[in-house]
mmCIF file of C-alpha atoms and ligand atoms in Angstrom:
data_model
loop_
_atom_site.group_PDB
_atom_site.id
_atom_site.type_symbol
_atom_site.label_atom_id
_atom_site.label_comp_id
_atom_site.label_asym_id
_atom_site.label_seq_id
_atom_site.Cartn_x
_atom_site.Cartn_y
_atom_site.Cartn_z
ATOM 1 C CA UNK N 1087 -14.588 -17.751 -13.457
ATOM 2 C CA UNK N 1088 -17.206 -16.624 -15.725
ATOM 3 C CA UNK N 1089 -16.755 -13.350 -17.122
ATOM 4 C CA UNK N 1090 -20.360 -12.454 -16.470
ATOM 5 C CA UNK N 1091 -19.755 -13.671 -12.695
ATOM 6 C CA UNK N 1092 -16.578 -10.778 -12.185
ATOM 7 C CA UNK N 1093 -17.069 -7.243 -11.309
ATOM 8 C CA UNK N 1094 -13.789 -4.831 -11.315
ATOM 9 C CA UNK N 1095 -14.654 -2.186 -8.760
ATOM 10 C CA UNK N 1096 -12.298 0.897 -7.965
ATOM 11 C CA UNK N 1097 -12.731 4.030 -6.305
ATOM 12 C CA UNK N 1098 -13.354 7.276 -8.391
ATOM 13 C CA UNK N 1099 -9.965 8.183 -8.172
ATOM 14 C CA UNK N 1100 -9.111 5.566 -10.803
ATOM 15 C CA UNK N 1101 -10.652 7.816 -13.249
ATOM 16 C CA UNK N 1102 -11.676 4.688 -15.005
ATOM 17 C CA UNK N 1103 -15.434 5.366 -17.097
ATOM 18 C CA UNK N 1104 -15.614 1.487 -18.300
ATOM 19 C CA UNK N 1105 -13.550 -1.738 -19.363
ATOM 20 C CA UNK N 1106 -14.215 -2.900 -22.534
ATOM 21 C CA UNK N 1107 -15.371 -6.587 -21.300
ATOM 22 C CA UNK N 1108 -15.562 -6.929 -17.915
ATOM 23 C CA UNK N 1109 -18.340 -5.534 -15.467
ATOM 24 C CA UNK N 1110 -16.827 -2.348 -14.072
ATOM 25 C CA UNK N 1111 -18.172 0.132 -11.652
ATOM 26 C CA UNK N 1112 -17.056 3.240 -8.768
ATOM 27 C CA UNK N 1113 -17.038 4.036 -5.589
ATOM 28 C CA UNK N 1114 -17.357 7.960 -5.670
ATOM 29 C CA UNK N 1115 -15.042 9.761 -3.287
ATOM 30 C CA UNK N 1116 -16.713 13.697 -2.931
ATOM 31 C CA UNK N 1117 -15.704 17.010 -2.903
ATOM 32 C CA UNK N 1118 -16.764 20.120 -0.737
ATOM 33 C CA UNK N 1119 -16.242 23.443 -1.144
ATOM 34 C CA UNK N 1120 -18.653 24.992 1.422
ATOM 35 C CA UNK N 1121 -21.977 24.462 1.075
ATOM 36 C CA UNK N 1122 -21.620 22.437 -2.138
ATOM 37 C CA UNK N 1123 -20.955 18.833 -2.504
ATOM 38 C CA UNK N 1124 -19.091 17.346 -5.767
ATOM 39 C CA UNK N 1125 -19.693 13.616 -6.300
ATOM 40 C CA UNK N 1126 -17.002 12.294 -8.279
ATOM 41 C CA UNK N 1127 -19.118 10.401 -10.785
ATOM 42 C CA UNK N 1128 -19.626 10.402 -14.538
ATOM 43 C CA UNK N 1129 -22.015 13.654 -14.051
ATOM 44 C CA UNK N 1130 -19.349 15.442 -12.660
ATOM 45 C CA UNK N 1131 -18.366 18.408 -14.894
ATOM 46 C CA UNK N 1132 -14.772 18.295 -13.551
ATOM 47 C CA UNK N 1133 -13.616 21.859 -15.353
ATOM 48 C CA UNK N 1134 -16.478 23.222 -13.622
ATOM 49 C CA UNK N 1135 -15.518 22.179 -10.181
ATOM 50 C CA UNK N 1136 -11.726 23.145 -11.252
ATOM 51 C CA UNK N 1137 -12.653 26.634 -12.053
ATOM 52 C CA UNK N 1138 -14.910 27.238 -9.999
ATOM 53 C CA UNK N 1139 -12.587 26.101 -6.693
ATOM 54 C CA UNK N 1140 -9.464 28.056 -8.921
ATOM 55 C CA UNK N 1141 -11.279 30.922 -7.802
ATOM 56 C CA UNK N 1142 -12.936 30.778 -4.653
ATOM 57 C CA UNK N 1143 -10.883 31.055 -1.527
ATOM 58 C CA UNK N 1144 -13.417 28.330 1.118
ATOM 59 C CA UNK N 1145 -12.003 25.780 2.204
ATOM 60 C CA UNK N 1146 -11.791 22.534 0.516
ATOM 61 C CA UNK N 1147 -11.970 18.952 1.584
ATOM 62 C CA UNK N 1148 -12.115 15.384 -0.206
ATOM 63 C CA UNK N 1149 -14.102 12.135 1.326
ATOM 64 C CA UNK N 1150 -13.418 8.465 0.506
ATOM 65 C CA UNK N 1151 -16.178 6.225 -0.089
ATOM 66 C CA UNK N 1152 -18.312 4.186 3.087
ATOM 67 C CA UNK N 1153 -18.266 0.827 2.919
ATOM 68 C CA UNK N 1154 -21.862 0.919 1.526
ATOM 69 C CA UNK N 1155 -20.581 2.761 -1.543
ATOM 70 C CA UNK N 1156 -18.371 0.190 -1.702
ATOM 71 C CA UNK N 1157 -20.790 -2.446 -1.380
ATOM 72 C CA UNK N 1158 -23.568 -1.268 -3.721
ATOM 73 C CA UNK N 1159 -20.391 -1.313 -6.680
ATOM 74 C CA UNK N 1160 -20.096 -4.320 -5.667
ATOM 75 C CA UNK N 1161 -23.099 -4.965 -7.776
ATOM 76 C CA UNK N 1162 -24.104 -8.507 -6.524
ATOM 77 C CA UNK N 1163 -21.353 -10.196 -8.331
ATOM 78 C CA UNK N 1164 -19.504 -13.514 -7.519
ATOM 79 C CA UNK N 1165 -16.071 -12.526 -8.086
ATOM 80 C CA UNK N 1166 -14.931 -8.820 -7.029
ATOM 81 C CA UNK N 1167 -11.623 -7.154 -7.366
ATOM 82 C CA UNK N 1168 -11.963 -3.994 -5.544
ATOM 83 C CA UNK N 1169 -9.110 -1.589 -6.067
ATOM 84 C CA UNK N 1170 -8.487 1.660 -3.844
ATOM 85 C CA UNK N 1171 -6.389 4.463 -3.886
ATOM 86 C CA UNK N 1172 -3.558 4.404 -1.600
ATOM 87 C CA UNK N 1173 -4.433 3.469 1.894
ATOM 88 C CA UNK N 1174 -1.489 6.041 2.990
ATOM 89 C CA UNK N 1175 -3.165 9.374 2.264
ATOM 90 C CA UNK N 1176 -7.056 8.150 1.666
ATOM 91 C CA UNK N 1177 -9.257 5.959 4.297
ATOM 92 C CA UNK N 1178 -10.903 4.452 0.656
ATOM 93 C CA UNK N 1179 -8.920 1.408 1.341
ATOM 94 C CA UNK N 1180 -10.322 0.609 4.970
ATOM 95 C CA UNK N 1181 -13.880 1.548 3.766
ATOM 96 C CA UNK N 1182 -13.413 -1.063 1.292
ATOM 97 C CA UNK N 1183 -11.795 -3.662 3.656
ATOM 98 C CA UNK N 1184 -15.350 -3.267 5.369
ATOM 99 C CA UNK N 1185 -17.629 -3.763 2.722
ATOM 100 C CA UNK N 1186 -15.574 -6.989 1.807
ATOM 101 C CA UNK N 1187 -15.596 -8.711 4.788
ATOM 102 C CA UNK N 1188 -19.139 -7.448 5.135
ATOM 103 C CA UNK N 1189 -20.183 -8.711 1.629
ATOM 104 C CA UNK N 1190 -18.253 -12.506 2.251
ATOM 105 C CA UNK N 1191 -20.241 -12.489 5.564
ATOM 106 C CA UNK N 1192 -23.159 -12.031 4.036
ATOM 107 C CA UNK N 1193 -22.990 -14.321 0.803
ATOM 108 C CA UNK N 1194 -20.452 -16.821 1.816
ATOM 109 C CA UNK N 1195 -19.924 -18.313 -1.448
ATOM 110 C CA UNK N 1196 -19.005 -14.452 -2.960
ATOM 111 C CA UNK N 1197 -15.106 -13.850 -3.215
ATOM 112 C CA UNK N 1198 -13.746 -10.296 -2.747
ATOM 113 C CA UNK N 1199 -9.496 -9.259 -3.427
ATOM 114 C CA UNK N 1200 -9.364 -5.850 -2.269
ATOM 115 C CA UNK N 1201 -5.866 -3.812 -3.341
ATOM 116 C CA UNK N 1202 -4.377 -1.295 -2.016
ATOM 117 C CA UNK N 1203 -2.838 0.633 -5.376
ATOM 118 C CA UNK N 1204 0.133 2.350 -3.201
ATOM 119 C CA UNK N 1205 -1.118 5.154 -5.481
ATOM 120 C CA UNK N 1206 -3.975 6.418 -8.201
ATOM 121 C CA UNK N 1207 -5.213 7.346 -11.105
ATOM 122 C CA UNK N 1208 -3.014 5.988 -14.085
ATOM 123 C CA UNK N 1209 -1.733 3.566 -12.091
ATOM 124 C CA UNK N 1210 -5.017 2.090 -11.204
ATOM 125 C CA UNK N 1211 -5.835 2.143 -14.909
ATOM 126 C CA UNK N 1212 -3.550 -0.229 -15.451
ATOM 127 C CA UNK N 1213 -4.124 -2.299 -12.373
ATOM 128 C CA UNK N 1214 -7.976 -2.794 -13.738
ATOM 129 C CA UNK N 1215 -6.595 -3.691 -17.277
ATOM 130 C CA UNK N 1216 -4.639 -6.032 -16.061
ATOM 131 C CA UNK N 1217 -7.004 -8.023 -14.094
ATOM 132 C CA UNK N 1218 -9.693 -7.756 -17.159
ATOM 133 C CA UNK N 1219 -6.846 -9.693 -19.288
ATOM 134 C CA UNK N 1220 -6.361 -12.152 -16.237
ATOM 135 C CA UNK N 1221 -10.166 -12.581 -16.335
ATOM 136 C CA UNK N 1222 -10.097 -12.947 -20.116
ATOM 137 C CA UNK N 1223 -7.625 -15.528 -20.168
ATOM 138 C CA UNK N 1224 -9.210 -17.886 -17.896
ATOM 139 C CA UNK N 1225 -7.679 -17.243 -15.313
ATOM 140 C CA UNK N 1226 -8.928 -18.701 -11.471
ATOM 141 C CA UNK N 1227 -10.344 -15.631 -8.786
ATOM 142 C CA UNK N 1228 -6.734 -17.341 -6.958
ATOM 143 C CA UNK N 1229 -4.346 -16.874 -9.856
ATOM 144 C CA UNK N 1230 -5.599 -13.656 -11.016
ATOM 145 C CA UNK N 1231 -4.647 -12.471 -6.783
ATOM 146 C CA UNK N 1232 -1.114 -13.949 -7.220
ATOM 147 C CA UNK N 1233 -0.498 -12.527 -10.279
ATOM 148 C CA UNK N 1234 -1.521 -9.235 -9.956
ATOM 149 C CA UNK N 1235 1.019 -8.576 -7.185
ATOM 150 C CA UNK N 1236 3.647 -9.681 -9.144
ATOM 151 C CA UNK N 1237 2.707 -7.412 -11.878
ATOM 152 C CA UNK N 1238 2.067 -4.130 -9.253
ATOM 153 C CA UNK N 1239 5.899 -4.195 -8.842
ATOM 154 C CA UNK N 1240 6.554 -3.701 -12.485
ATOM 155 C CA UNK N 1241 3.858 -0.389 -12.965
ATOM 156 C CA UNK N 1242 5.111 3.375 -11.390
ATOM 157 C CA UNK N 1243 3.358 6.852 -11.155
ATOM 158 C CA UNK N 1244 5.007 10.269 -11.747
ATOM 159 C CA UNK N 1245 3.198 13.411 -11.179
ATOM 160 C CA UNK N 1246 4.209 17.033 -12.165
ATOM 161 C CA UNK N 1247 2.485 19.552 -9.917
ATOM 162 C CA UNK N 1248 1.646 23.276 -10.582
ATOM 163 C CA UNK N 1249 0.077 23.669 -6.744
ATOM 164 C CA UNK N 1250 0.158 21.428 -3.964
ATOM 165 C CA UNK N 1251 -1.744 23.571 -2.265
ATOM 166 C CA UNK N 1252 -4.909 21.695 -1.837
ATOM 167 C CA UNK N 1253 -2.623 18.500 -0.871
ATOM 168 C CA UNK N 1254 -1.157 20.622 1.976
ATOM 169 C CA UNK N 1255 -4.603 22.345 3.137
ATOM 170 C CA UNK N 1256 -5.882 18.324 3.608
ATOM 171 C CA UNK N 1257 -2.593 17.581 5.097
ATOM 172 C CA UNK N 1258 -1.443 15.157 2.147
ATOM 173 C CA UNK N 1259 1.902 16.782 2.313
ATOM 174 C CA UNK N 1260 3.882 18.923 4.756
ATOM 175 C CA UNK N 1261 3.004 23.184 4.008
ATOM 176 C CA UNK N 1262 6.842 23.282 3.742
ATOM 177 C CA UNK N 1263 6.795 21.325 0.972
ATOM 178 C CA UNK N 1264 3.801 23.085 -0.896
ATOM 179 C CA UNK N 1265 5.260 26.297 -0.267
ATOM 180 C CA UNK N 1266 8.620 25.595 -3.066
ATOM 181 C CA UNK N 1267 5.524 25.152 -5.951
ATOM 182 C CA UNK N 1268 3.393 27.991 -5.046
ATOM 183 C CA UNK N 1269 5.963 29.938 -7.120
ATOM 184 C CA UNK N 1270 5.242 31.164 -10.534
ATOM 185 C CA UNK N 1271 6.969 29.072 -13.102
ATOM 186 C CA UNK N 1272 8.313 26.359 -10.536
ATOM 187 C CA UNK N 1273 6.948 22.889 -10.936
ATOM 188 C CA UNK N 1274 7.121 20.003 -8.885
ATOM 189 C CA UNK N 1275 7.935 16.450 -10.423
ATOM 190 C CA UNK N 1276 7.347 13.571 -8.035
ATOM 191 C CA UNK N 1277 6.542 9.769 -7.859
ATOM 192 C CA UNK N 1278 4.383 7.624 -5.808
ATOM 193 C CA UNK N 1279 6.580 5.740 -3.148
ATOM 194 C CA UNK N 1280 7.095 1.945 -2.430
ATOM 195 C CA UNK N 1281 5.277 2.586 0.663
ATOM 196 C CA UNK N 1282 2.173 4.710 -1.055
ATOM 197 C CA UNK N 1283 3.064 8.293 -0.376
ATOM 198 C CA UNK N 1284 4.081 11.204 -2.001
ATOM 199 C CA UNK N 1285 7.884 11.502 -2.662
ATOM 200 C CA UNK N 1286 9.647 14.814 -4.567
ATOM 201 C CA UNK N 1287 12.082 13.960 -7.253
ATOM 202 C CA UNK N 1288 12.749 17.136 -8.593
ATOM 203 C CA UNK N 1289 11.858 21.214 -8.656
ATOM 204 C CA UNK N 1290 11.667 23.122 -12.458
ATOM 205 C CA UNK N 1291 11.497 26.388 -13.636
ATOM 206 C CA UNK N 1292 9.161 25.973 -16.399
ATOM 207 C CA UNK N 1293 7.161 23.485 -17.102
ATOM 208 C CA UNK N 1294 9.188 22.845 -20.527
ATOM 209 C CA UNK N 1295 11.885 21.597 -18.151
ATOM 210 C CA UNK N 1296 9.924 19.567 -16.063
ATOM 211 C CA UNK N 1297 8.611 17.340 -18.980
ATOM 212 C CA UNK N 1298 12.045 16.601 -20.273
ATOM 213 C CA UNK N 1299 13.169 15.912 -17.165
ATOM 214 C CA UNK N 1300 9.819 13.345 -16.695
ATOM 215 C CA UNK N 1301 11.015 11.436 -19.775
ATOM 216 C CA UNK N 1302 14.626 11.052 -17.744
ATOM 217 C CA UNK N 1303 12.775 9.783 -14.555
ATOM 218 C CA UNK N 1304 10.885 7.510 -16.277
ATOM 219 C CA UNK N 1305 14.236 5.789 -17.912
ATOM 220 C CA UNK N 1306 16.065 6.206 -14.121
ATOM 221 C CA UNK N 1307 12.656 3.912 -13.055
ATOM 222 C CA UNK N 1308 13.462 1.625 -15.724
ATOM 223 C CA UNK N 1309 10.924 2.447 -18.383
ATOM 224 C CA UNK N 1310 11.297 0.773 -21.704
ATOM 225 C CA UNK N 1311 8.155 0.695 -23.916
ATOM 226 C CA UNK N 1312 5.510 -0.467 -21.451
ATOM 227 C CA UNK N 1313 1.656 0.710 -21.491
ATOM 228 C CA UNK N 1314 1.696 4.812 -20.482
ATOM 229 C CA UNK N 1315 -1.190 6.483 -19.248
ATOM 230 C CA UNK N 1316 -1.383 10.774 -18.515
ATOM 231 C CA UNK N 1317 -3.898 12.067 -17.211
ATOM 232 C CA UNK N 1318 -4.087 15.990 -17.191
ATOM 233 C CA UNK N 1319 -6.102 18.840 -15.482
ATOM 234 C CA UNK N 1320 -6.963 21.546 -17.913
ATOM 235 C CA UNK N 1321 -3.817 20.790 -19.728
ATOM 236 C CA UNK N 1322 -4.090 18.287 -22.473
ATOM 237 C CA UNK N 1323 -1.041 20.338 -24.377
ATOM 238 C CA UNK N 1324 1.339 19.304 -22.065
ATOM 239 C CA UNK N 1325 -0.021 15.978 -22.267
ATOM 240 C CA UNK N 1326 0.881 15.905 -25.574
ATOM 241 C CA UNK N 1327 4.061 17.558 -25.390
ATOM 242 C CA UNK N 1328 5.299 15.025 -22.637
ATOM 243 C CA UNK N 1329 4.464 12.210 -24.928
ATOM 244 C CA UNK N 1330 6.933 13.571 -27.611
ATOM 245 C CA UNK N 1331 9.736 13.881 -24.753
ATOM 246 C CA UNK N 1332 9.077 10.306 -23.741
ATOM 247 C CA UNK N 1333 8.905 8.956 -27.914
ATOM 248 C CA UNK N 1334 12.743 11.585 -28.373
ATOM 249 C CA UNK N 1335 13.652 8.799 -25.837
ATOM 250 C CA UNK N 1336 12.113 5.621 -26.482
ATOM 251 C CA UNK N 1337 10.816 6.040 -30.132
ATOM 252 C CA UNK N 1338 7.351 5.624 -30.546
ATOM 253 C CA UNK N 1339 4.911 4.612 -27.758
ATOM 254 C CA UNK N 1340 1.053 4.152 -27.548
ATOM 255 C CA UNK N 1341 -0.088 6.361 -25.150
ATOM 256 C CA UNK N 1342 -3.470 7.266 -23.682
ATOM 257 C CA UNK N 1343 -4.191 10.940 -23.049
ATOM 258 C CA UNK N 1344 -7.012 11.770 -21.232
ATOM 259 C CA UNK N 1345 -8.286 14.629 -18.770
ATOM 260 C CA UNK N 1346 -8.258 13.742 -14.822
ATOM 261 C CA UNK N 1347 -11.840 13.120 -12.887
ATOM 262 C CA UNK N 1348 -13.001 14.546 -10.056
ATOM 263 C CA UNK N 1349 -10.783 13.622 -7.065
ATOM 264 C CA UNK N 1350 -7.398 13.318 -9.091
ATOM 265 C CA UNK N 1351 -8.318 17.209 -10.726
ATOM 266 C CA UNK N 1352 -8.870 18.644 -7.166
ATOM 267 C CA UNK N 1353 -5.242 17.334 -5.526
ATOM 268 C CA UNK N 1354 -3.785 17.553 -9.104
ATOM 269 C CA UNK N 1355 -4.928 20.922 -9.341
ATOM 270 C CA UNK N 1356 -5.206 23.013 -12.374
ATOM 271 C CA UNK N 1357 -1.853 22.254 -15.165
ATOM 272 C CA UNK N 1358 -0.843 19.170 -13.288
ATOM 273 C CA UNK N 1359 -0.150 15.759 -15.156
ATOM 274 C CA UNK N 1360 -0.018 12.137 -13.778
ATOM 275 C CA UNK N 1361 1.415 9.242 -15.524
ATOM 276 C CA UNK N 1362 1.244 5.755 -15.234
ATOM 277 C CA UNK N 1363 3.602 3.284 -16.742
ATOM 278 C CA UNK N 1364 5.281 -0.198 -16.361
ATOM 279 C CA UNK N 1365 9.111 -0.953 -16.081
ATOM 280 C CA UNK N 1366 10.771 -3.956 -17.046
HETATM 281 O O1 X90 V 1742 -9.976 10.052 1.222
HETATM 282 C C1 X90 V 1742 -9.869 11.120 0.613
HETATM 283 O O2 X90 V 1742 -10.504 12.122 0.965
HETATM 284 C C2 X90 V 1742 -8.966 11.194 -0.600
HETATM 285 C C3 X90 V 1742 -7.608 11.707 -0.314
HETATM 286 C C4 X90 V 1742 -6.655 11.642 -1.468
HETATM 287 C C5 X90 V 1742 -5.357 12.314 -1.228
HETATM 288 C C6 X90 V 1742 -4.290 12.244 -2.266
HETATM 289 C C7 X90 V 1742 -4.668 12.317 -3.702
HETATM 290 C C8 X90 V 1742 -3.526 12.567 -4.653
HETATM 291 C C9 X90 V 1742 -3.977 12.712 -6.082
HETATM 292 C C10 X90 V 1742 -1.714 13.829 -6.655
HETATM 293 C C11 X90 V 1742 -0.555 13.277 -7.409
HETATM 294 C C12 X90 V 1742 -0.365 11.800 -7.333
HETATM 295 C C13 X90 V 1742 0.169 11.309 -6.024
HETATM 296 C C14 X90 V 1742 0.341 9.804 -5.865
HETATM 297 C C15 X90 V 1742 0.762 9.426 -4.496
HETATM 298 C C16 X90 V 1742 0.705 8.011 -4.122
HETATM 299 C C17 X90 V 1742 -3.069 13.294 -7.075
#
């Protein structure tokens, strides 16, 4: 493959802005709060939308991307790896399945790998990276398929949660389980699952608790020194702080730190942190 020929596409929840070599677009997933629509693009002011939804009591809902959004990111390119937020708690994957089999229908020589992440954000940062250094390295559109699956078994997610309140009002987790977060001080540390959902590891008082204990998951998982990725709503400190629980651990670590987009903020809700890492 020629690099100019490959276009990594994910959905917004990815919070991915651009790859450093390889084409890269979104498919926006959206946000409504009554009357008003959020597109989870790069206009979206995301502390905006988090503020403003803190504090207004409407319901809330999120939308996946059609297949057409899918299609137009496709952006007319030969090769396409099109990666989508769990299929478990988002149709994004299915829209995408469409627009695929749509897209190799319509230009039969065009080849389209879609994945289903089993999960988001971080975790499809490092999904996208991956494939870029495939694509870098020469690899075939055939290899890069093979060996990305091998290398989704080695990357996890861990989230620490403030609310899940917005997960339980969309029905992305049971009310029962929301209802142990809602109160003040407790935090919620959880991973994504083999099979894509959310899964509770732990309940904190204090979120000084919860990011020591995140550093312990993370060995439990088998982290050593792998790539780490946090994204944070509104809460860049913790970030921060998590990082030096992790380094107490494994001594020191590149990390990247960087604030949540659209979809991820909403169901992450204000505080919360995801991370994204690979095991051995
Ligand atoms: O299709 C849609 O409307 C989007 C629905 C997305 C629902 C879940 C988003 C979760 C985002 C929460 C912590 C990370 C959980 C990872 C689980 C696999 C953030």
């Amino acid at each position: 493959m020629n690099i100019n020929q490959v276009q990594i596409v994910t959905d917004s929840s990815s919070d991915i802005k651009k790859l450093d070599t390889v084409g890269f677009s979104i498919a926006p997933l959206k946000i409504t709060c009554g009357n008003t629509d959020y597109i989870d693009d790069e206009n979206l002011d995301v502390e905006n939308m988090v503020n403003t939804l803190a504090e207004n009591n409407q319901t809330s809902s999120t939308a996946c991307p059609s297949p057409a959004d899918w299609q137009l990111a496709f952006n007319n390119a030969e090769y396409v790896f099109c990666i989508s937020i769990t299929s478990q708690l988002s149709g994004s994957y299915n829209s995408a399945s469409i627009a695929a089999k749509n897209y190799e229908e319509e230009f039969p020589q065009r080849k389209v790998f879609v994945i289903d992440s089993l999960s988001t954000g971080p975790e499809m940062v490092l999904i996208a990276e991956k494939i870029e250094e495939y694509v870098i390295s020469g690899l075939s559109f055939e290899e890069v398929c093979e060996n990305i699956k091998v290398y989704m078994s080695k990357t996890r997610l861990i989230f620490m949660l403030e609310s899940m309140k917005n997960l339980a009002n969309n029905g992305r987790v049971k009310h029962i389980v929301a209802k142990a977060v809602g109160l003040l001080g407790i935090r919620i540390v959880g991973k994504a699952s083999d099979e894509g959902t959310l899964e509770i590891l732990d309940k904190h008082r204090g979120e000084k608790r919860a990011l020591s204990a995140i550093a312990r998951d993370m060995k439990n998982m088998g982290y050593k020194n792998g790539k780490l990725k946090i994204g944070h709503c509104l809460n860049e400190e913790a970030a921060f702080a998590l990082k030096e629980n992790i380094e107490k651990l494994f001594g020191h670590i590149e990390a990247d730190i960087y604030p949540l987009g659209g979809l991820t903020s909403y169901y992450a809700e204000k505080g919360g942190l995801i991370l994204g890492f690979e095991i051995e």
